[in-house]
């Protein structure tokens, strides 16, 4: 390990320690609100994988087509200013199996569940998440969805998001920053014809239906709600996001 990597590790440890201290202070002052976010997962008949994040709820508001630049910027600040909850205990139940897992130092968790019985014949399978610790957060539940490609699928698609599905202007730093930080899912624009193309790929031809689509991006997981909302608004087929 060189000095740069060592410095990154030290700064990361310091940031995690500060987050834990701030969370304990907020809990004592009675102002800590915990949020548990489930990301769309994926799997097969023999293994289900679901990831999620436990953070202090910063009150990010749902976007609309009437939001101002300042409101969008405020929401973006709240996303990045979130305090991760390390060591939180999460119980995940899917396909009749319950598994407990703790979040890592950055508040993330991953569960891998092996179904004990045949799964229903459907593409998306629900997973119920319950926050067991910290107990001070009170009863908190969330629902995640796990995609299992059907036997009728002929192929799978792995697609980038930025400047493939949604216009991001990545080569132009200032324009990209404006799009990312000063807009929301309602203001972003897809490339013409993308929604129809991806629906056709997902639908397939004849009996080849339900082709799964996986979306990848270098965006951080804290921005998960933005592509999720954007895809729903544009009626682009849902799929697991790998950020």
PDB file of C-alpha atoms in Angstrom:
ATOM      1  CA  UNK A   1       0.000   0.000   0.000  1.00  0.00           C
ATOM      2  CA  UNK A   2       1.434   3.391  -1.001  1.00  0.00           C
ATOM      3  CA  UNK A   3       1.000   6.649   0.904  1.00  0.00           C
ATOM      4  CA  UNK A   4      -1.950   7.781  -1.222  1.00  0.00           C
ATOM      5  CA  UNK A   5      -3.905   4.602  -0.503  1.00  0.00           C
ATOM      6  CA  UNK A   6      -3.005   4.871   3.171  1.00  0.00           C
ATOM      7  CA  UNK A   7      -4.229   8.475   3.248  1.00  0.00           C
ATOM      8  CA  UNK A   8      -7.520   7.487   1.629  1.00  0.00           C
ATOM      9  CA  UNK A   9      -7.990   4.751   4.246  1.00  0.00           C
ATOM     10  CA  UNK A  10      -7.257   7.176   7.096  1.00  0.00           C
ATOM     11  CA  UNK A  11      -9.650   9.778   5.736  1.00  0.00           C
ATOM     12  CA  UNK A  12     -12.302   7.109   5.208  1.00  0.00           C
ATOM     13  CA  UNK A  13     -11.945   5.876   8.780  1.00  0.00           C
ATOM     14  CA  UNK A  14     -12.156   9.452  10.076  1.00  0.00           C
ATOM     15  CA  UNK A  15     -15.294  10.102   8.033  1.00  0.00           C
ATOM     16  CA  UNK A  16     -16.945   6.919   9.324  1.00  0.00           C
ATOM     17  CA  UNK A  17     -16.041   7.827  12.916  1.00  0.00           C
ATOM     18  CA  UNK A  18     -17.518  11.305  12.459  1.00  0.00           C
ATOM     19  CA  UNK A  19     -20.717   9.831  10.985  1.00  0.00           C
ATOM     20  CA  UNK A  20     -21.110   7.484  13.969  1.00  0.00           C
ATOM     21  CA  UNK A  21     -20.534  10.329  16.417  1.00  0.00           C
ATOM     22  CA  UNK A  22     -23.035  12.585  14.659  1.00  0.00           C
ATOM     23  CA  UNK A  23     -25.653   9.837  14.542  1.00  0.00           C
ATOM     24  CA  UNK A  24     -25.315   9.146  18.280  1.00  0.00           C
ATOM     25  CA  UNK A  25     -25.625  12.862  18.999  1.00  0.00           C
ATOM     26  CA  UNK A  26     -28.750  13.148  16.829  1.00  0.00           C
ATOM     27  CA  UNK A  27     -30.242  10.105  18.590  1.00  0.00           C
ATOM     28  CA  UNK A  28     -29.666  11.670  22.015  1.00  0.00           C
ATOM     29  CA  UNK A  29     -31.233  14.915  20.840  1.00  0.00           C
ATOM     30  CA  UNK A  30     -34.202  12.994  19.445  1.00  0.00           C
ATOM     31  CA  UNK A  31     -33.754  14.236  15.893  1.00  0.00           C
ATOM     32  CA  UNK A  32     -32.329  11.139  14.176  1.00  0.00           C
ATOM     33  CA  UNK A  33     -34.586   9.585  11.563  1.00  0.00           C
ATOM     34  CA  UNK A  34     -33.386   6.399   9.927  1.00  0.00           C
ATOM     35  CA  UNK A  35     -34.113   5.430   6.337  1.00  0.00           C
ATOM     36  CA  UNK A  36     -33.677   1.944   4.878  1.00  0.00           C
ATOM     37  CA  UNK A  37     -33.373   1.818   1.092  1.00  0.00           C
ATOM     38  CA  UNK A  38     -33.699  -1.427  -0.881  1.00  0.00           C
ATOM     39  CA  UNK A  39     -32.142  -1.592  -4.340  1.00  0.00           C
ATOM     40  CA  UNK A  40     -33.615  -3.818  -7.052  1.00  0.00           C
ATOM     41  CA  UNK A  41     -31.925  -7.204  -6.816  1.00  0.00           C
ATOM     42  CA  UNK A  42     -31.446 -10.177  -9.104  1.00  0.00           C
ATOM     43  CA  UNK A  43     -31.148 -13.919  -8.869  1.00  0.00           C
ATOM     44  CA  UNK A  44     -32.098 -17.369 -10.041  1.00  0.00           C
ATOM     45  CA  UNK A  45     -34.290 -20.176  -8.744  1.00  0.00           C
ATOM     46  CA  UNK A  46     -31.453 -21.165  -6.420  1.00  0.00           C
ATOM     47  CA  UNK A  47     -30.070 -17.831  -5.183  1.00  0.00           C
ATOM     48  CA  UNK A  48     -31.534 -14.381  -4.565  1.00  0.00           C
ATOM     49  CA  UNK A  49     -29.287 -11.336  -4.114  1.00  0.00           C
ATOM     50  CA  UNK A  50     -30.453  -8.002  -2.734  1.00  0.00           C
ATOM     51  CA  UNK A  51     -28.487  -4.934  -1.678  1.00  0.00           C
ATOM     52  CA  UNK A  52     -29.547  -1.912   0.320  1.00  0.00           C
ATOM     53  CA  UNK A  53     -28.465   1.063   2.379  1.00  0.00           C
ATOM     54  CA  UNK A  54     -29.289   2.295   5.888  1.00  0.00           C
ATOM     55  CA  UNK A  55     -28.766   6.028   6.368  1.00  0.00           C
ATOM     56  CA  UNK A  56     -30.021   8.926   8.428  1.00  0.00           C
ATOM     57  CA  UNK A  57     -33.022  10.359   6.610  1.00  0.00           C
ATOM     58  CA  UNK A  58     -32.175  13.852   5.371  1.00  0.00           C
ATOM     59  CA  UNK A  59     -35.661  14.572   4.062  1.00  0.00           C
ATOM     60  CA  UNK A  60     -35.049  14.458   0.308  1.00  0.00           C
ATOM     61  CA  UNK A  61     -38.260  15.674  -1.332  1.00  0.00           C
ATOM     62  CA  UNK A  62     -39.913  13.905  -4.235  1.00  0.00           C
ATOM     63  CA  UNK A  63     -39.124  15.711  -7.472  1.00  0.00           C
ATOM     64  CA  UNK A  64     -41.645  17.340  -9.781  1.00  0.00           C
ATOM     65  CA  UNK A  65     -41.598  19.170 -13.095  1.00  0.00           C
ATOM     66  CA  UNK A  66     -42.162  22.433 -11.202  1.00  0.00           C
ATOM     67  CA  UNK A  67     -39.066  22.244  -8.993  1.00  0.00           C
ATOM     68  CA  UNK A  68     -36.678  25.192  -9.090  1.00  0.00           C
ATOM     69  CA  UNK A  69     -32.916  24.912  -9.569  1.00  0.00           C
ATOM     70  CA  UNK A  70     -32.430  25.726  -5.890  1.00  0.00           C
ATOM     71  CA  UNK A  71     -34.783  22.983  -4.742  1.00  0.00           C
ATOM     72  CA  UNK A  72     -32.990  20.456  -6.944  1.00  0.00           C
ATOM     73  CA  UNK A  73     -29.633  21.600  -5.593  1.00  0.00           C
ATOM     74  CA  UNK A  74     -30.919  21.346  -2.013  1.00  0.00           C
ATOM     75  CA  UNK A  75     -32.156  17.793  -2.639  1.00  0.00           C
ATOM     76  CA  UNK A  76     -28.807  16.835  -4.142  1.00  0.00           C
ATOM     77  CA  UNK A  77     -26.983  18.262  -1.125  1.00  0.00           C
ATOM     78  CA  UNK A  78     -29.233  16.236   1.195  1.00  0.00           C
ATOM     79  CA  UNK A  79     -28.421  13.051  -0.739  1.00  0.00           C
ATOM     80  CA  UNK A  80     -24.681  13.534  -0.398  1.00  0.00           C
ATOM     81  CA  UNK A  81     -24.840  14.833   3.176  1.00  0.00           C
ATOM     82  CA  UNK A  82     -26.488  11.652   4.415  1.00  0.00           C
ATOM     83  CA  UNK A  83     -24.969   9.910   7.435  1.00  0.00           C
ATOM     84  CA  UNK A  84     -24.495   6.181   6.903  1.00  0.00           C
ATOM     85  CA  UNK A  85     -25.526   3.832   9.716  1.00  0.00           C
ATOM     86  CA  UNK A  86     -22.748   1.287  10.214  1.00  0.00           C
ATOM     87  CA  UNK A  87     -23.457  -1.964  12.041  1.00  0.00           C
ATOM     88  CA  UNK A  88     -27.243  -1.750  11.662  1.00  0.00           C
ATOM     89  CA  UNK A  89     -28.970  -5.150  11.843  1.00  0.00           C
ATOM     90  CA  UNK A  90     -31.352  -5.889   8.966  1.00  0.00           C
ATOM     91  CA  UNK A  91     -33.620  -8.926   8.575  1.00  0.00           C
ATOM     92  CA  UNK A  92     -34.520  -9.806   4.990  1.00  0.00           C
ATOM     93  CA  UNK A  93     -37.323 -12.248   4.145  1.00  0.00           C
ATOM     94  CA  UNK A  94     -37.785 -13.614   0.634  1.00  0.00           C
ATOM     95  CA  UNK A  95     -39.186 -16.885  -0.692  1.00  0.00           C
ATOM     96  CA  UNK A  96     -40.102 -17.878   2.857  1.00  0.00           C
ATOM     97  CA  UNK A  97     -36.504 -17.594   4.102  1.00  0.00           C
ATOM     98  CA  UNK A  98     -35.265 -14.956   6.579  1.00  0.00           C
ATOM     99  CA  UNK A  99     -31.650 -13.886   6.803  1.00  0.00           C
ATOM    100  CA  UNK A 100     -30.081 -11.305   9.100  1.00  0.00           C
ATOM    101  CA  UNK A 101     -27.163  -9.142   8.039  1.00  0.00           C
ATOM    102  CA  UNK A 102     -25.326  -6.091   9.392  1.00  0.00           C
ATOM    103  CA  UNK A 103     -24.420  -3.039   7.375  1.00  0.00           C
ATOM    104  CA  UNK A 104     -20.758  -2.348   6.629  1.00  0.00           C
ATOM    105  CA  UNK A 105     -18.840   0.788   7.597  1.00  0.00           C
ATOM    106  CA  UNK A 106     -20.601   2.733   4.824  1.00  0.00           C
ATOM    107  CA  UNK A 107     -24.128   1.625   5.724  1.00  0.00           C
ATOM    108  CA  UNK A 108     -24.498  -0.906   2.899  1.00  0.00           C
ATOM    109  CA  UNK A 109     -25.742  -4.465   3.243  1.00  0.00           C
ATOM    110  CA  UNK A 110     -26.123  -7.450   0.942  1.00  0.00           C
ATOM    111  CA  UNK A 111     -28.202 -10.570   1.483  1.00  0.00           C
ATOM    112  CA  UNK A 112     -27.927 -13.820  -0.462  1.00  0.00           C
ATOM    113  CA  UNK A 113     -30.904 -16.075   0.113  1.00  0.00           C
ATOM    114  CA  UNK A 114     -31.299 -19.671  -1.055  1.00  0.00           C
ATOM    115  CA  UNK A 115     -35.018 -20.472  -1.532  1.00  0.00           C
ATOM    116  CA  UNK A 116     -36.174 -23.651   0.181  1.00  0.00           C
ATOM    117  CA  UNK A 117     -39.195 -24.156  -2.102  1.00  0.00           C
ATOM    118  CA  UNK A 118     -40.040 -23.538  -5.782  1.00  0.00           C
ATOM    119  CA  UNK A 119     -40.628 -19.871  -6.552  1.00  0.00           C
ATOM    120  CA  UNK A 120     -43.835 -18.533  -8.116  1.00  0.00           C
ATOM    121  CA  UNK A 121     -43.757 -18.162 -11.889  1.00  0.00           C
ATOM    122  CA  UNK A 122     -43.184 -14.391 -12.015  1.00  0.00           C
ATOM    123  CA  UNK A 123     -40.311 -12.082 -12.950  1.00  0.00           C
ATOM    124  CA  UNK A 124     -40.159  -9.939  -9.810  1.00  0.00           C
ATOM    125  CA  UNK A 125     -40.109 -11.422  -6.320  1.00  0.00           C
ATOM    126  CA  UNK A 126     -40.626  -9.264  -3.205  1.00  0.00           C
ATOM    127  CA  UNK A 127     -38.261  -9.182  -0.251  1.00  0.00           C
ATOM    128  CA  UNK A 128     -39.374  -7.672   3.055  1.00  0.00           C
ATOM    129  CA  UNK A 129     -36.712  -5.819   5.034  1.00  0.00           C
ATOM    130  CA  UNK A 130     -36.998  -5.067   8.738  1.00  0.00           C
ATOM    131  CA  UNK A 131     -34.575  -2.914  10.718  1.00  0.00           C
ATOM    132  CA  UNK A 132     -33.813  -4.671  14.013  1.00  0.00           C
ATOM    133  CA  UNK A 133     -31.001  -2.412  15.239  1.00  0.00           C
ATOM    134  CA  UNK A 134     -30.585   0.347  16.226  1.00  0.00           C
ATOM    135  CA  UNK A 135     -33.710  -0.161  18.304  1.00  0.00           C
ATOM    136  CA  UNK A 136     -34.017   3.587  18.804  1.00  0.00           C
ATOM    137  CA  UNK A 137     -35.107   3.888  15.155  1.00  0.00           C
ATOM    138  CA  UNK A 138     -38.352   2.125  16.053  1.00  0.00           C
ATOM    139  CA  UNK A 139     -40.125  -0.384  13.781  1.00  0.00           C
ATOM    140  CA  UNK A 140     -38.961   0.250  10.223  1.00  0.00           C
ATOM    141  CA  UNK A 141     -39.702  -1.838   7.147  1.00  0.00           C
ATOM    142  CA  UNK A 142     -39.025  -1.615   3.443  1.00  0.00           C
ATOM    143  CA  UNK A 143     -39.710  -3.790   0.414  1.00  0.00           C
ATOM    144  CA  UNK A 144     -37.212  -4.709  -2.264  1.00  0.00           C
ATOM    145  CA  UNK A 145     -37.763  -6.459  -5.580  1.00  0.00           C
ATOM    146  CA  UNK A 146     -35.617  -9.250  -6.983  1.00  0.00           C
ATOM    147  CA  UNK A 147     -35.583 -10.040 -10.696  1.00  0.00           C
ATOM    148  CA  UNK A 148     -35.428 -13.656 -11.853  1.00  0.00           C
ATOM    149  CA  UNK A 149     -35.300 -13.894 -15.661  1.00  0.00           C
ATOM    150  CA  UNK A 150     -38.044 -16.215 -16.928  1.00  0.00           C
ATOM    151  CA  UNK A 151     -37.270 -19.399 -18.821  1.00  0.00           C
ATOM    152  CA  UNK A 152     -38.767 -17.768 -21.929  1.00  0.00           C
ATOM    153  CA  UNK A 153     -35.996 -15.131 -22.037  1.00  0.00           C
ATOM    154  CA  UNK A 154     -33.814 -15.454 -25.140  1.00  0.00           C
ATOM    155  CA  UNK A 155     -31.047 -13.089 -24.034  1.00  0.00           C
ATOM    156  CA  UNK A 156     -30.108 -10.463 -21.466  1.00  0.00           C
ATOM    157  CA  UNK A 157     -29.101  -6.857 -21.984  1.00  0.00           C
ATOM    158  CA  UNK A 158     -26.420  -4.956 -20.028  1.00  0.00           C
ATOM    159  CA  UNK A 159     -26.741  -1.244 -20.674  1.00  0.00           C
ATOM    160  CA  UNK A 160     -24.935   1.879 -19.549  1.00  0.00           C
ATOM    161  CA  UNK A 161     -27.197   4.725 -18.406  1.00  0.00           C
ATOM    162  CA  UNK A 162     -25.361   8.039 -18.871  1.00  0.00           C
ATOM    163  CA  UNK A 163     -25.267   9.172 -22.504  1.00  0.00           C
ATOM    164  CA  UNK A 164     -26.761   5.834 -23.504  1.00  0.00           C
ATOM    165  CA  UNK A 165     -30.257   6.062 -22.051  1.00  0.00           C
ATOM    166  CA  UNK A 166     -30.301   9.553 -20.551  1.00  0.00           C
ATOM    167  CA  UNK A 167     -28.581  12.631 -21.972  1.00  0.00           C
ATOM    168  CA  UNK A 168     -25.780  13.569 -19.558  1.00  0.00           C
ATOM    169  CA  UNK A 169     -23.257  15.525 -21.664  1.00  0.00           C
ATOM    170  CA  UNK A 170     -20.435  13.654 -19.917  1.00  0.00           C
ATOM    171  CA  UNK A 171     -17.705  15.055 -22.230  1.00  0.00           C
ATOM    172  CA  UNK A 172     -18.677  18.592 -21.165  1.00  0.00           C
ATOM    173  CA  UNK A 173     -18.046  18.864 -17.435  1.00  0.00           C
ATOM    174  CA  UNK A 174     -20.014  22.052 -16.707  1.00  0.00           C
ATOM    175  CA  UNK A 175     -23.078  21.000 -18.692  1.00  0.00           C
ATOM    176  CA  UNK A 176     -23.008  17.573 -17.069  1.00  0.00           C
ATOM    177  CA  UNK A 177     -22.745  19.112 -13.585  1.00  0.00           C
ATOM    178  CA  UNK A 178     -25.732  21.342 -14.304  1.00  0.00           C
ATOM    179  CA  UNK A 179     -27.805  18.368 -15.466  1.00  0.00           C
ATOM    180  CA  UNK A 180     -26.836  16.219 -12.478  1.00  0.00           C
ATOM    181  CA  UNK A 181     -26.994  18.758  -9.653  1.00  0.00           C
ATOM    182  CA  UNK A 182     -29.602  21.282 -10.820  1.00  0.00           C
ATOM    183  CA  UNK A 183     -32.264  19.022 -12.337  1.00  0.00           C
ATOM    184  CA  UNK A 184     -34.311  15.989 -11.341  1.00  0.00           C
ATOM    185  CA  UNK A 185     -35.891  12.916 -12.919  1.00  0.00           C
ATOM    186  CA  UNK A 186     -38.683  15.032 -14.422  1.00  0.00           C
ATOM    187  CA  UNK A 187     -36.274  17.422 -16.146  1.00  0.00           C
ATOM    188  CA  UNK A 188     -33.819  14.875 -17.600  1.00  0.00           C
ATOM    189  CA  UNK A 189     -34.262  13.815 -21.218  1.00  0.00           C
ATOM    190  CA  UNK A 190     -33.810  10.365 -22.750  1.00  0.00           C
ATOM    191  CA  UNK A 191     -32.311   9.863 -26.176  1.00  0.00           C
ATOM    192  CA  UNK A 192     -35.080   9.757 -28.820  1.00  0.00           C
ATOM    193  CA  UNK A 193     -36.485   6.275 -29.282  1.00  0.00           C
ATOM    194  CA  UNK A 194     -34.660   4.740 -26.322  1.00  0.00           C
ATOM    195  CA  UNK A 195     -37.812   3.860 -24.360  1.00  0.00           C
ATOM    196  CA  UNK A 196     -39.417   2.110 -27.358  1.00  0.00           C
ATOM    197  CA  UNK A 197     -36.173   0.281 -28.185  1.00  0.00           C
ATOM    198  CA  UNK A 198     -35.703  -1.046 -24.656  1.00  0.00           C
ATOM    199  CA  UNK A 199     -39.353  -2.083 -24.416  1.00  0.00           C
ATOM    200  CA  UNK A 200     -38.914  -4.029 -27.659  1.00  0.00           C
ATOM    201  CA  UNK A 201     -35.713  -5.661 -26.388  1.00  0.00           C
ATOM    202  CA  UNK A 202     -37.464  -6.622 -23.157  1.00  0.00           C
ATOM    203  CA  UNK A 203     -40.544  -7.918 -24.969  1.00  0.00           C
ATOM    204  CA  UNK A 204     -38.619  -9.991 -27.495  1.00  0.00           C
ATOM    205  CA  UNK A 205     -40.084 -11.761 -30.507  1.00  0.00           C
ATOM    206  CA  UNK A 206     -42.805 -14.381 -30.451  1.00  0.00           C
ATOM    207  CA  UNK A 207     -42.444 -16.611 -27.397  1.00  0.00           C
ATOM    208  CA  UNK A 208     -39.122 -15.019 -26.416  1.00  0.00           C
ATOM    209  CA  UNK A 209     -40.460 -12.727 -23.718  1.00  0.00           C
ATOM    210  CA  UNK A 210     -39.213 -11.124 -20.529  1.00  0.00           C
ATOM    211  CA  UNK A 211     -35.617 -10.569 -21.630  1.00  0.00           C
ATOM    212  CA  UNK A 212     -33.913  -9.029 -18.561  1.00  0.00           C
ATOM    213  CA  UNK A 213     -32.108  -5.681 -18.700  1.00  0.00           C
ATOM    214  CA  UNK A 214     -29.371  -4.703 -16.257  1.00  0.00           C
ATOM    215  CA  UNK A 215     -28.275  -1.087 -15.996  1.00  0.00           C
ATOM    216  CA  UNK A 216     -24.783   0.029 -14.971  1.00  0.00           C
ATOM    217  CA  UNK A 217     -23.447   3.466 -14.083  1.00  0.00           C
ATOM    218  CA  UNK A 218     -20.517   5.071 -12.284  1.00  0.00           C
ATOM    219  CA  UNK A 219     -22.983   7.188 -10.280  1.00  0.00           C
ATOM    220  CA  UNK A 220     -22.930   6.606  -6.492  1.00  0.00           C
ATOM    221  CA  UNK A 221     -25.676   4.575  -4.816  1.00  0.00           C
ATOM    222  CA  UNK A 222     -26.837   7.720  -3.013  1.00  0.00           C
ATOM    223  CA  UNK A 223     -28.386   8.816  -6.323  1.00  0.00           C
ATOM    224  CA  UNK A 224     -30.350   5.583  -6.751  1.00  0.00           C
ATOM    225  CA  UNK A 225     -33.746   7.301  -6.603  1.00  0.00           C
ATOM    226  CA  UNK A 226     -32.951   9.508  -9.626  1.00  0.00           C
ATOM    227  CA  UNK A 227     -32.525   6.805 -12.311  1.00  0.00           C
ATOM    228  CA  UNK A 228     -35.252   4.734 -10.679  1.00  0.00           C
ATOM    229  CA  UNK A 229     -37.757   7.604 -10.930  1.00  0.00           C
ATOM    230  CA  UNK A 230     -36.544   8.575 -14.406  1.00  0.00           C
ATOM    231  CA  UNK A 231     -37.033   5.082 -15.824  1.00  0.00           C
ATOM    232  CA  UNK A 232     -40.541   4.881 -14.354  1.00  0.00           C
ATOM    233  CA  UNK A 233     -41.492   8.290 -15.797  1.00  0.00           C
ATOM    234  CA  UNK A 234     -40.160   7.388 -19.253  1.00  0.00           C
ATOM    235  CA  UNK A 235     -41.734   3.898 -19.161  1.00  0.00           C
ATOM    236  CA  UNK A 236     -38.368   2.221 -19.698  1.00  0.00           C
ATOM    237  CA  UNK A 237     -38.359  -1.434 -18.528  1.00  0.00           C
ATOM    238  CA  UNK A 238     -37.305  -1.823 -14.921  1.00  0.00           C
ATOM    239  CA  UNK A 239     -34.191  -3.771 -14.074  1.00  0.00           C
ATOM    240  CA  UNK A 240     -31.474  -3.992 -11.436  1.00  0.00           C
ATOM    241  CA  UNK A 241     -29.200  -0.943 -11.235  1.00  0.00           C
ATOM    242  CA  UNK A 242     -25.509  -1.551 -10.614  1.00  0.00           C
ATOM    243  CA  UNK A 243     -24.112   1.828  -9.569  1.00  0.00           C
TER     244      UNK A 243
END
